[in-house]
Structures are given as structure tokens and as C-alpha cells.
């Protein structure tokens, strides 16, 4: 086994949890899990610790704000309070507005079902990314986060290894070519590989741990 394969194996073995899994989202190609992933991607895209974003996604779910209809029907203060309970206080007011407006957009344009957005993109990943960016607050980073995770159930997006994932590969001394990384990962799902690489990018200790165990 090559050194690079050993590094990838240990990275995935120790840190290959997707962010959806961490947030308790049983990802399936059905409306509610996809919507919860959209919310998580929005939360993770802010300049805030990933653990806070994950906790906040759980808090919104616990508050019953788990589908676009309920999110849109909730009043602004209810959304602010749920964000605060998750620890998302720095951006709570702006994000509460974005979540409400985004839920209305999803309901009005795609009937509350992100699978209709997917159908509109017709297999074009760049169009998928563009449509995702129409949601308030969903910039390039948020669209990338969504697609990194959604490639698990939207295979046309795979392998989706964005700049954040590739920066993790660079930190680990791995090639920055997506196809090469997928080859090194063997049977590992691209979504799991992407999540592990992102964790290495975000946390130097993840990279050091993986390199140490691969040595």
C-alpha cells in the first residue's frame, strides 16, 4: 500500500463522519432531510465554529423548524430564539431572516421540495450550484457544503471535492487532483472522503493525527 493510500485510509477511519451525520440528519433523497441539509449548509458557511453550526441545526430541528413550511410559518423571534439556543448568537438576527426568506422561496418556487430544484438543473452540477446560491445567505461556500454532502444521494454531483476539501489534501501532503484522491480512497464514498478532507483543512490536529497513524 502506498503512503498516500495509508494517509487517506487513516484519515477516513478516524475522521470520516459527514457533517449531516454529526448533525443527526439521516440523509435521504426526500424533502425533509434535504431541507435540513440546506439549513445546515447555510449555518456552516458562516464564520463560526462548525460544532456551533451543528448544534444549532439540531436546535432548529428540536424547535420543530424541520421543513420549509414550519420554518416560514414560525415568527422571526421564534427562529432567533432557536438559533440562540444552539449558540449561534453572533449571526442570529440576520440568519433568522435568511431562513424565513429561504423557506418561502423554496415553497413558492419548488413546492418545498429540493428534488424539484435538482430536476430543474437536469444533471448540470454548475447549474445546481447556481440555483442553490439563490437562497438568501447561501454563497459559494454554502453551495459547496451542500453539494459535498448531497453527493451521497445526488450521484450526478460526485465526486464533489471543492477547494476546502482540496486544501485538506494539501495539508496532508496528498495530491490535489480530485480523481486521484477518489482513486486513493478506494471504496470510500466521495461524501465521506470530502468530509474527512474538510475536517483536515479546518483542524490541524486532524491532519497530524492521520499522518501519525499512517506512519
PDB file of C-alpha atoms in Angstrom:
ATOM      1  CA  UNK A   1       0.000   0.000   0.000  1.00  0.00           C
ATOM      2  CA  UNK A   2       1.339   3.431  -0.948  1.00  0.00           C
ATOM      3  CA  UNK A   3       1.995   6.073   1.681  1.00  0.00           C
ATOM      4  CA  UNK A   4      -0.764   8.260   0.235  1.00  0.00           C
ATOM      5  CA  UNK A   5      -3.265   5.414   0.459  1.00  0.00           C
ATOM      6  CA  UNK A   6      -2.293   4.845   4.086  1.00  0.00           C
ATOM      7  CA  UNK A   7      -2.860   8.524   4.875  1.00  0.00           C
ATOM      8  CA  UNK A   8      -6.288   8.509   3.211  1.00  0.00           C
ATOM      9  CA  UNK A   9      -7.228   5.265   4.960  1.00  0.00           C
ATOM     10  CA  UNK A  10      -6.317   6.632   8.390  1.00  0.00           C
ATOM     11  CA  UNK A  11      -7.961   9.984   7.689  1.00  0.00           C
ATOM     12  CA  UNK A  12     -11.242   8.341   6.729  1.00  0.00           C
ATOM     13  CA  UNK A  13     -11.023   5.792   9.528  1.00  0.00           C
ATOM     14  CA  UNK A  14     -10.550   8.437  12.202  1.00  0.00           C
ATOM     15  CA  UNK A  15     -12.421  11.429  10.827  1.00  0.00           C
ATOM     16  CA  UNK A  16     -14.761  10.240   8.068  1.00  0.00           C
ATOM     17  CA  UNK A  17     -18.027  11.406   9.582  1.00  0.00           C
ATOM     18  CA  UNK A  18     -20.129  13.608   7.318  1.00  0.00           C
ATOM     19  CA  UNK A  19     -21.434  16.841   8.778  1.00  0.00           C
ATOM     20  CA  UNK A  20     -25.003  15.666   8.145  1.00  0.00           C
ATOM     21  CA  UNK A  21     -24.306  12.595  10.277  1.00  0.00           C
ATOM     22  CA  UNK A  22     -22.832  14.777  13.007  1.00  0.00           C
ATOM     23  CA  UNK A  23     -25.982  16.915  12.966  1.00  0.00           C
ATOM     24  CA  UNK A  24     -28.219  13.841  13.232  1.00  0.00           C
ATOM     25  CA  UNK A  25     -29.594  14.133   9.703  1.00  0.00           C
ATOM     26  CA  UNK A  26     -30.375  10.707   8.188  1.00  0.00           C
ATOM     27  CA  UNK A  27     -29.698  11.881   4.659  1.00  0.00           C
ATOM     28  CA  UNK A  28     -32.088  10.539   2.035  1.00  0.00           C
ATOM     29  CA  UNK A  29     -33.378  11.889  -1.257  1.00  0.00           C
ATOM     30  CA  UNK A  30     -36.611  13.053   0.363  1.00  0.00           C
ATOM     31  CA  UNK A  31     -37.811  16.594   1.131  1.00  0.00           C
ATOM     32  CA  UNK A  32     -37.219  16.922   4.872  1.00  0.00           C
ATOM     33  CA  UNK A  33     -33.631  15.569   5.100  1.00  0.00           C
ATOM     34  CA  UNK A  34     -32.628  17.605   2.057  1.00  0.00           C
ATOM     35  CA  UNK A  35     -34.110  20.734   3.605  1.00  0.00           C
ATOM     36  CA  UNK A  36     -32.341  20.075   6.905  1.00  0.00           C
ATOM     37  CA  UNK A  37     -29.087  19.733   4.942  1.00  0.00           C
ATOM     38  CA  UNK A  38     -29.761  23.063   3.226  1.00  0.00           C
ATOM     39  CA  UNK A  39     -30.187  24.721   6.625  1.00  0.00           C
ATOM     40  CA  UNK A  40     -27.026  23.054   7.924  1.00  0.00           C
ATOM     41  CA  UNK A  41     -25.058  24.246   4.891  1.00  0.00           C
ATOM     42  CA  UNK A  42     -26.223  27.807   5.480  1.00  0.00           C
ATOM     43  CA  UNK A  43     -25.214  27.629   9.138  1.00  0.00           C
ATOM     44  CA  UNK A  44     -21.820  26.070   8.410  1.00  0.00           C
ATOM     45  CA  UNK A  45     -20.982  28.675   5.782  1.00  0.00           C
ATOM     46  CA  UNK A  46     -20.755  31.495   8.347  1.00  0.00           C
ATOM     47  CA  UNK A  47     -17.531  32.414  10.136  1.00  0.00           C
ATOM     48  CA  UNK A  48     -18.396  30.349  13.169  1.00  0.00           C
ATOM     49  CA  UNK A  49     -17.180  27.078  14.657  1.00  0.00           C
ATOM     50  CA  UNK A  50     -18.532  24.014  12.900  1.00  0.00           C
ATOM     51  CA  UNK A  51     -19.606  22.474  16.199  1.00  0.00           C
ATOM     52  CA  UNK A  52     -21.800  25.512  16.904  1.00  0.00           C
ATOM     53  CA  UNK A  53     -23.413  25.264  13.475  1.00  0.00           C
ATOM     54  CA  UNK A  54     -24.115  21.563  14.019  1.00  0.00           C
ATOM     55  CA  UNK A  55     -25.581  22.213  17.476  1.00  0.00           C
ATOM     56  CA  UNK A  56     -27.747  24.963  16.009  1.00  0.00           C
ATOM     57  CA  UNK A  57     -29.065  22.711  13.249  1.00  0.00           C
ATOM     58  CA  UNK A  58     -30.127  20.294  15.983  1.00  0.00           C
ATOM     59  CA  UNK A  59     -31.723  23.132  17.986  1.00  0.00           C
ATOM     60  CA  UNK A  60     -33.794  24.237  14.992  1.00  0.00           C
ATOM     61  CA  UNK A  61     -34.954  20.658  14.495  1.00  0.00           C
ATOM     62  CA  UNK A  62     -35.830  20.315  18.192  1.00  0.00           C
ATOM     63  CA  UNK A  63     -37.838  23.547  17.922  1.00  0.00           C
ATOM     64  CA  UNK A  64     -39.931  21.937  15.182  1.00  0.00           C
ATOM     65  CA  UNK A  65     -38.396  24.032  12.388  1.00  0.00           C
ATOM     66  CA  UNK A  66     -37.623  20.989  10.309  1.00  0.00           C
ATOM     67  CA  UNK A  67     -39.307  21.710   6.988  1.00  0.00           C
ATOM     68  CA  UNK A  68     -39.787  24.869   4.897  1.00  0.00           C
ATOM     69  CA  UNK A  69     -43.446  25.272   5.783  1.00  0.00           C
ATOM     70  CA  UNK A  70     -42.775  25.263   9.512  1.00  0.00           C
ATOM     71  CA  UNK A  71     -39.734  27.497   9.089  1.00  0.00           C
ATOM     72  CA  UNK A  72     -41.722  30.040   7.079  1.00  0.00           C
ATOM     73  CA  UNK A  73     -44.711  29.921   9.426  1.00  0.00           C
ATOM     74  CA  UNK A  74     -42.581  30.498  12.533  1.00  0.00           C
ATOM     75  CA  UNK A  75     -42.252  34.107  13.551  1.00  0.00           C
ATOM     76  CA  UNK A  76     -38.878  35.808  13.376  1.00  0.00           C
ATOM     77  CA  UNK A  77     -38.344  35.804  17.139  1.00  0.00           C
ATOM     78  CA  UNK A  78     -39.006  32.064  17.300  1.00  0.00           C
ATOM     79  CA  UNK A  79     -36.235  31.500  14.786  1.00  0.00           C
ATOM     80  CA  UNK A  80     -33.897  33.857  16.653  1.00  0.00           C
ATOM     81  CA  UNK A  81     -34.547  32.043  19.927  1.00  0.00           C
ATOM     82  CA  UNK A  82     -33.851  28.628  18.392  1.00  0.00           C
ATOM     83  CA  UNK A  83     -30.618  29.911  16.852  1.00  0.00           C
ATOM     84  CA  UNK A  84     -29.597  31.309  20.211  1.00  0.00           C
ATOM     85  CA  UNK A  85     -30.201  28.002  21.947  1.00  0.00           C
ATOM     86  CA  UNK A  86     -27.754  26.430  19.519  1.00  0.00           C
ATOM     87  CA  UNK A  87     -25.142  29.046  20.346  1.00  0.00           C
ATOM     88  CA  UNK A  88     -25.499  30.864  17.011  1.00  0.00           C
ATOM     89  CA  UNK A  89     -25.777  34.284  18.612  1.00  0.00           C
ATOM     90  CA  UNK A  90     -23.349  36.298  16.544  1.00  0.00           C
ATOM     91  CA  UNK A  91     -25.444  35.929  13.387  1.00  0.00           C
ATOM     92  CA  UNK A  92     -28.824  35.045  14.851  1.00  0.00           C
ATOM     93  CA  UNK A  93     -30.902  38.013  13.682  1.00  0.00           C
ATOM     94  CA  UNK A  94     -29.631  38.057  10.106  1.00  0.00           C
ATOM     95  CA  UNK A  95     -29.798  34.266   9.831  1.00  0.00           C
ATOM     96  CA  UNK A  96     -33.340  34.185  11.213  1.00  0.00           C
ATOM     97  CA  UNK A  97     -34.392  36.459   8.358  1.00  0.00           C
ATOM     98  CA  UNK A  98     -32.479  34.423   5.768  1.00  0.00           C
ATOM     99  CA  UNK A  99     -34.039  31.178   6.969  1.00  0.00           C
ATOM    100  CA  UNK A 100     -37.536  32.618   6.734  1.00  0.00           C
ATOM    101  CA  UNK A 101     -36.991  34.128   3.298  1.00  0.00           C
ATOM    102  CA  UNK A 102     -35.276  30.976   2.036  1.00  0.00           C
ATOM    103  CA  UNK A 103     -38.136  28.771   3.236  1.00  0.00           C
ATOM    104  CA  UNK A 104     -40.611  30.985   1.386  1.00  0.00           C
ATOM    105  CA  UNK A 105     -38.500  30.829  -1.786  1.00  0.00           C
ATOM    106  CA  UNK A 106     -38.278  27.045  -1.608  1.00  0.00           C
ATOM    107  CA  UNK A 107     -42.014  26.754  -1.041  1.00  0.00           C
ATOM    108  CA  UNK A 108     -43.042  29.223  -3.728  1.00  0.00           C
ATOM    109  CA  UNK A 109     -40.629  28.177  -6.471  1.00  0.00           C
ATOM    110  CA  UNK A 110     -40.072  24.460  -5.867  1.00  0.00           C
ATOM    111  CA  UNK A 111     -43.074  23.421  -3.785  1.00  0.00           C
ATOM    112  CA  UNK A 112     -40.915  22.948  -0.693  1.00  0.00           C
ATOM    113  CA  UNK A 113     -39.008  20.106  -2.363  1.00  0.00           C
ATOM    114  CA  UNK A 114     -35.320  20.434  -3.280  1.00  0.00           C
ATOM    115  CA  UNK A 115     -35.700  17.474  -5.617  1.00  0.00           C
ATOM    116  CA  UNK A 116     -37.539  19.856  -7.934  1.00  0.00           C
ATOM    117  CA  UNK A 117     -34.548  22.191  -7.871  1.00  0.00           C
ATOM    118  CA  UNK A 118     -32.407  19.178  -8.764  1.00  0.00           C
ATOM    119  CA  UNK A 119     -34.732  18.330 -11.639  1.00  0.00           C
ATOM    120  CA  UNK A 120     -34.519  21.910 -12.911  1.00  0.00           C
ATOM    121  CA  UNK A 121     -30.717  21.614 -13.026  1.00  0.00           C
ATOM    122  CA  UNK A 122     -31.117  18.485 -15.209  1.00  0.00           C
ATOM    123  CA  UNK A 123     -27.836  16.862 -14.214  1.00  0.00           C
ATOM    124  CA  UNK A 124     -25.741  20.029 -14.576  1.00  0.00           C
ATOM    125  CA  UNK A 125     -23.742  20.444 -11.368  1.00  0.00           C
ATOM    126  CA  UNK A 126     -22.776  24.039 -12.109  1.00  0.00           C
ATOM    127  CA  UNK A 127     -26.473  24.835 -12.542  1.00  0.00           C
ATOM    128  CA  UNK A 128     -27.260  23.038  -9.278  1.00  0.00           C
ATOM    129  CA  UNK A 129     -24.676  25.246  -7.572  1.00  0.00           C
ATOM    130  CA  UNK A 130     -26.120  28.382  -9.167  1.00  0.00           C
ATOM    131  CA  UNK A 131     -29.665  27.543  -8.093  1.00  0.00           C
ATOM    132  CA  UNK A 132     -28.558  26.827  -4.523  1.00  0.00           C
ATOM    133  CA  UNK A 133     -26.946  30.259  -4.391  1.00  0.00           C
ATOM    134  CA  UNK A 134     -30.333  31.854  -4.979  1.00  0.00           C
ATOM    135  CA  UNK A 135     -31.232  31.105  -1.364  1.00  0.00           C
ATOM    136  CA  UNK A 136     -30.637  34.120   0.887  1.00  0.00           C
ATOM    137  CA  UNK A 137     -27.282  33.840   2.625  1.00  0.00           C
ATOM    138  CA  UNK A 138     -26.192  30.859   0.535  1.00  0.00           C
ATOM    139  CA  UNK A 139     -22.937  31.960  -1.039  1.00  0.00           C
ATOM    140  CA  UNK A 140     -20.339  29.829  -2.827  1.00  0.00           C
ATOM    141  CA  UNK A 141     -19.186  28.211   0.421  1.00  0.00           C
ATOM    142  CA  UNK A 142     -22.713  27.209   1.416  1.00  0.00           C
ATOM    143  CA  UNK A 143     -23.465  25.732  -2.001  1.00  0.00           C
ATOM    144  CA  UNK A 144     -20.222  23.749  -1.848  1.00  0.00           C
ATOM    145  CA  UNK A 145     -21.061  22.418   1.617  1.00  0.00           C
ATOM    146  CA  UNK A 146     -24.497  21.297   0.447  1.00  0.00           C
ATOM    147  CA  UNK A 147     -23.162  19.537  -2.647  1.00  0.00           C
ATOM    148  CA  UNK A 148     -20.283  17.872  -0.770  1.00  0.00           C
ATOM    149  CA  UNK A 149     -22.856  16.214   1.461  1.00  0.00           C
ATOM    150  CA  UNK A 150     -25.682  15.782  -1.076  1.00  0.00           C
ATOM    151  CA  UNK A 151     -23.454  13.843  -3.483  1.00  0.00           C
ATOM    152  CA  UNK A 152     -24.294  10.884  -1.278  1.00  0.00           C
ATOM    153  CA  UNK A 153     -27.864  10.902  -2.632  1.00  0.00           C
ATOM    154  CA  UNK A 154     -27.385  13.019  -5.777  1.00  0.00           C
ATOM    155  CA  UNK A 155     -24.736  10.959  -7.594  1.00  0.00           C
ATOM    156  CA  UNK A 156     -24.517  13.332 -10.548  1.00  0.00           C
ATOM    157  CA  UNK A 157     -22.629  15.693  -8.217  1.00  0.00           C
ATOM    158  CA  UNK A 158     -19.993  13.070  -7.321  1.00  0.00           C
ATOM    159  CA  UNK A 159     -17.131  13.252  -6.854  1.00  0.00           C
ATOM    160  CA  UNK A 160     -17.553  16.730  -5.378  1.00  0.00           C
ATOM    161  CA  UNK A 161     -14.259  17.805  -3.830  1.00  0.00           C
ATOM    162  CA  UNK A 162     -14.244  21.580  -3.601  1.00  0.00           C
ATOM    163  CA  UNK A 163     -11.418  23.964  -2.714  1.00  0.00           C
ATOM    164  CA  UNK A 164     -11.919  23.416   1.030  1.00  0.00           C
ATOM    165  CA  UNK A 165     -11.553  19.649   0.647  1.00  0.00           C
ATOM    166  CA  UNK A 166      -8.536  20.062  -1.615  1.00  0.00           C
ATOM    167  CA  UNK A 167      -6.882  22.358   0.928  1.00  0.00           C
ATOM    168  CA  UNK A 168      -7.193  19.476   3.386  1.00  0.00           C
ATOM    169  CA  UNK A 169      -5.465  17.219   0.885  1.00  0.00           C
ATOM    170  CA  UNK A 170      -2.656  19.758   0.554  1.00  0.00           C
ATOM    171  CA  UNK A 171      -2.214  19.916   4.330  1.00  0.00           C
ATOM    172  CA  UNK A 172      -1.858  16.132   4.358  1.00  0.00           C
ATOM    173  CA  UNK A 173       0.675  16.145   1.541  1.00  0.00           C
ATOM    174  CA  UNK A 174      -1.787  14.396  -0.769  1.00  0.00           C
ATOM    175  CA  UNK A 175      -2.363  15.210  -4.444  1.00  0.00           C
ATOM    176  CA  UNK A 176      -4.887  17.964  -5.120  1.00  0.00           C
ATOM    177  CA  UNK A 177      -6.392  16.155  -8.084  1.00  0.00           C
ATOM    178  CA  UNK A 178      -9.975  15.032  -7.265  1.00  0.00           C
ATOM    179  CA  UNK A 179      -9.829  11.909  -9.445  1.00  0.00           C
ATOM    180  CA  UNK A 180      -6.545  10.838  -7.888  1.00  0.00           C
ATOM    181  CA  UNK A 181      -7.941  11.330  -4.386  1.00  0.00           C
ATOM    182  CA  UNK A 182     -11.010   9.252  -5.202  1.00  0.00           C
ATOM    183  CA  UNK A 183      -8.720   6.528  -6.542  1.00  0.00           C
ATOM    184  CA  UNK A 184      -6.644   6.597  -3.341  1.00  0.00           C
ATOM    185  CA  UNK A 185      -9.827   6.309  -1.272  1.00  0.00           C
ATOM    186  CA  UNK A 186     -10.884   3.078  -2.956  1.00  0.00           C
ATOM    187  CA  UNK A 187     -14.398   2.083  -1.915  1.00  0.00           C
ATOM    188  CA  UNK A 188     -14.871   5.078   0.377  1.00  0.00           C
ATOM    189  CA  UNK A 189     -17.888   7.193  -0.591  1.00  0.00           C
ATOM    190  CA  UNK A 190     -16.886  10.561  -2.069  1.00  0.00           C
ATOM    191  CA  UNK A 191     -19.071  12.348   0.508  1.00  0.00           C
ATOM    192  CA  UNK A 192     -17.187  10.659   3.351  1.00  0.00           C
ATOM    193  CA  UNK A 193     -13.821  11.410   1.742  1.00  0.00           C
ATOM    194  CA  UNK A 194     -14.818  15.044   1.227  1.00  0.00           C
ATOM    195  CA  UNK A 195     -15.933  15.447   4.833  1.00  0.00           C
ATOM    196  CA  UNK A 196     -12.715  13.915   6.151  1.00  0.00           C
ATOM    197  CA  UNK A 197     -10.579  16.185   3.956  1.00  0.00           C
ATOM    198  CA  UNK A 198     -12.539  19.238   5.067  1.00  0.00           C
ATOM    199  CA  UNK A 199     -12.002  18.276   8.698  1.00  0.00           C
ATOM    200  CA  UNK A 200      -8.250  18.097   7.985  1.00  0.00           C
ATOM    201  CA  UNK A 201      -8.436  21.531   6.395  1.00  0.00           C
ATOM    202  CA  UNK A 202     -10.267  23.032   9.360  1.00  0.00           C
ATOM    203  CA  UNK A 203      -8.285  21.351  12.137  1.00  0.00           C
ATOM    204  CA  UNK A 204      -4.509  20.901  12.060  1.00  0.00           C
ATOM    205  CA  UNK A 205      -4.782  18.196  14.725  1.00  0.00           C
ATOM    206  CA  UNK A 206      -6.931  16.051  12.416  1.00  0.00           C
ATOM    207  CA  UNK A 207      -4.202  16.155   9.794  1.00  0.00           C
ATOM    208  CA  UNK A 208      -1.437  15.468  12.310  1.00  0.00           C
ATOM    209  CA  UNK A 209      -3.359  12.554  13.822  1.00  0.00           C
ATOM    210  CA  UNK A 210      -3.935  10.974  10.431  1.00  0.00           C
ATOM    211  CA  UNK A 211      -0.307  11.368   9.379  1.00  0.00           C
ATOM    212  CA  UNK A 212       0.938   9.966  12.673  1.00  0.00           C
ATOM    213  CA  UNK A 213      -1.229   6.852  12.439  1.00  0.00           C
ATOM    214  CA  UNK A 214      -0.292   6.306   8.801  1.00  0.00           C
ATOM    215  CA  UNK A 215       3.445   6.425   9.553  1.00  0.00           C
TER     216      UNK A 215
END
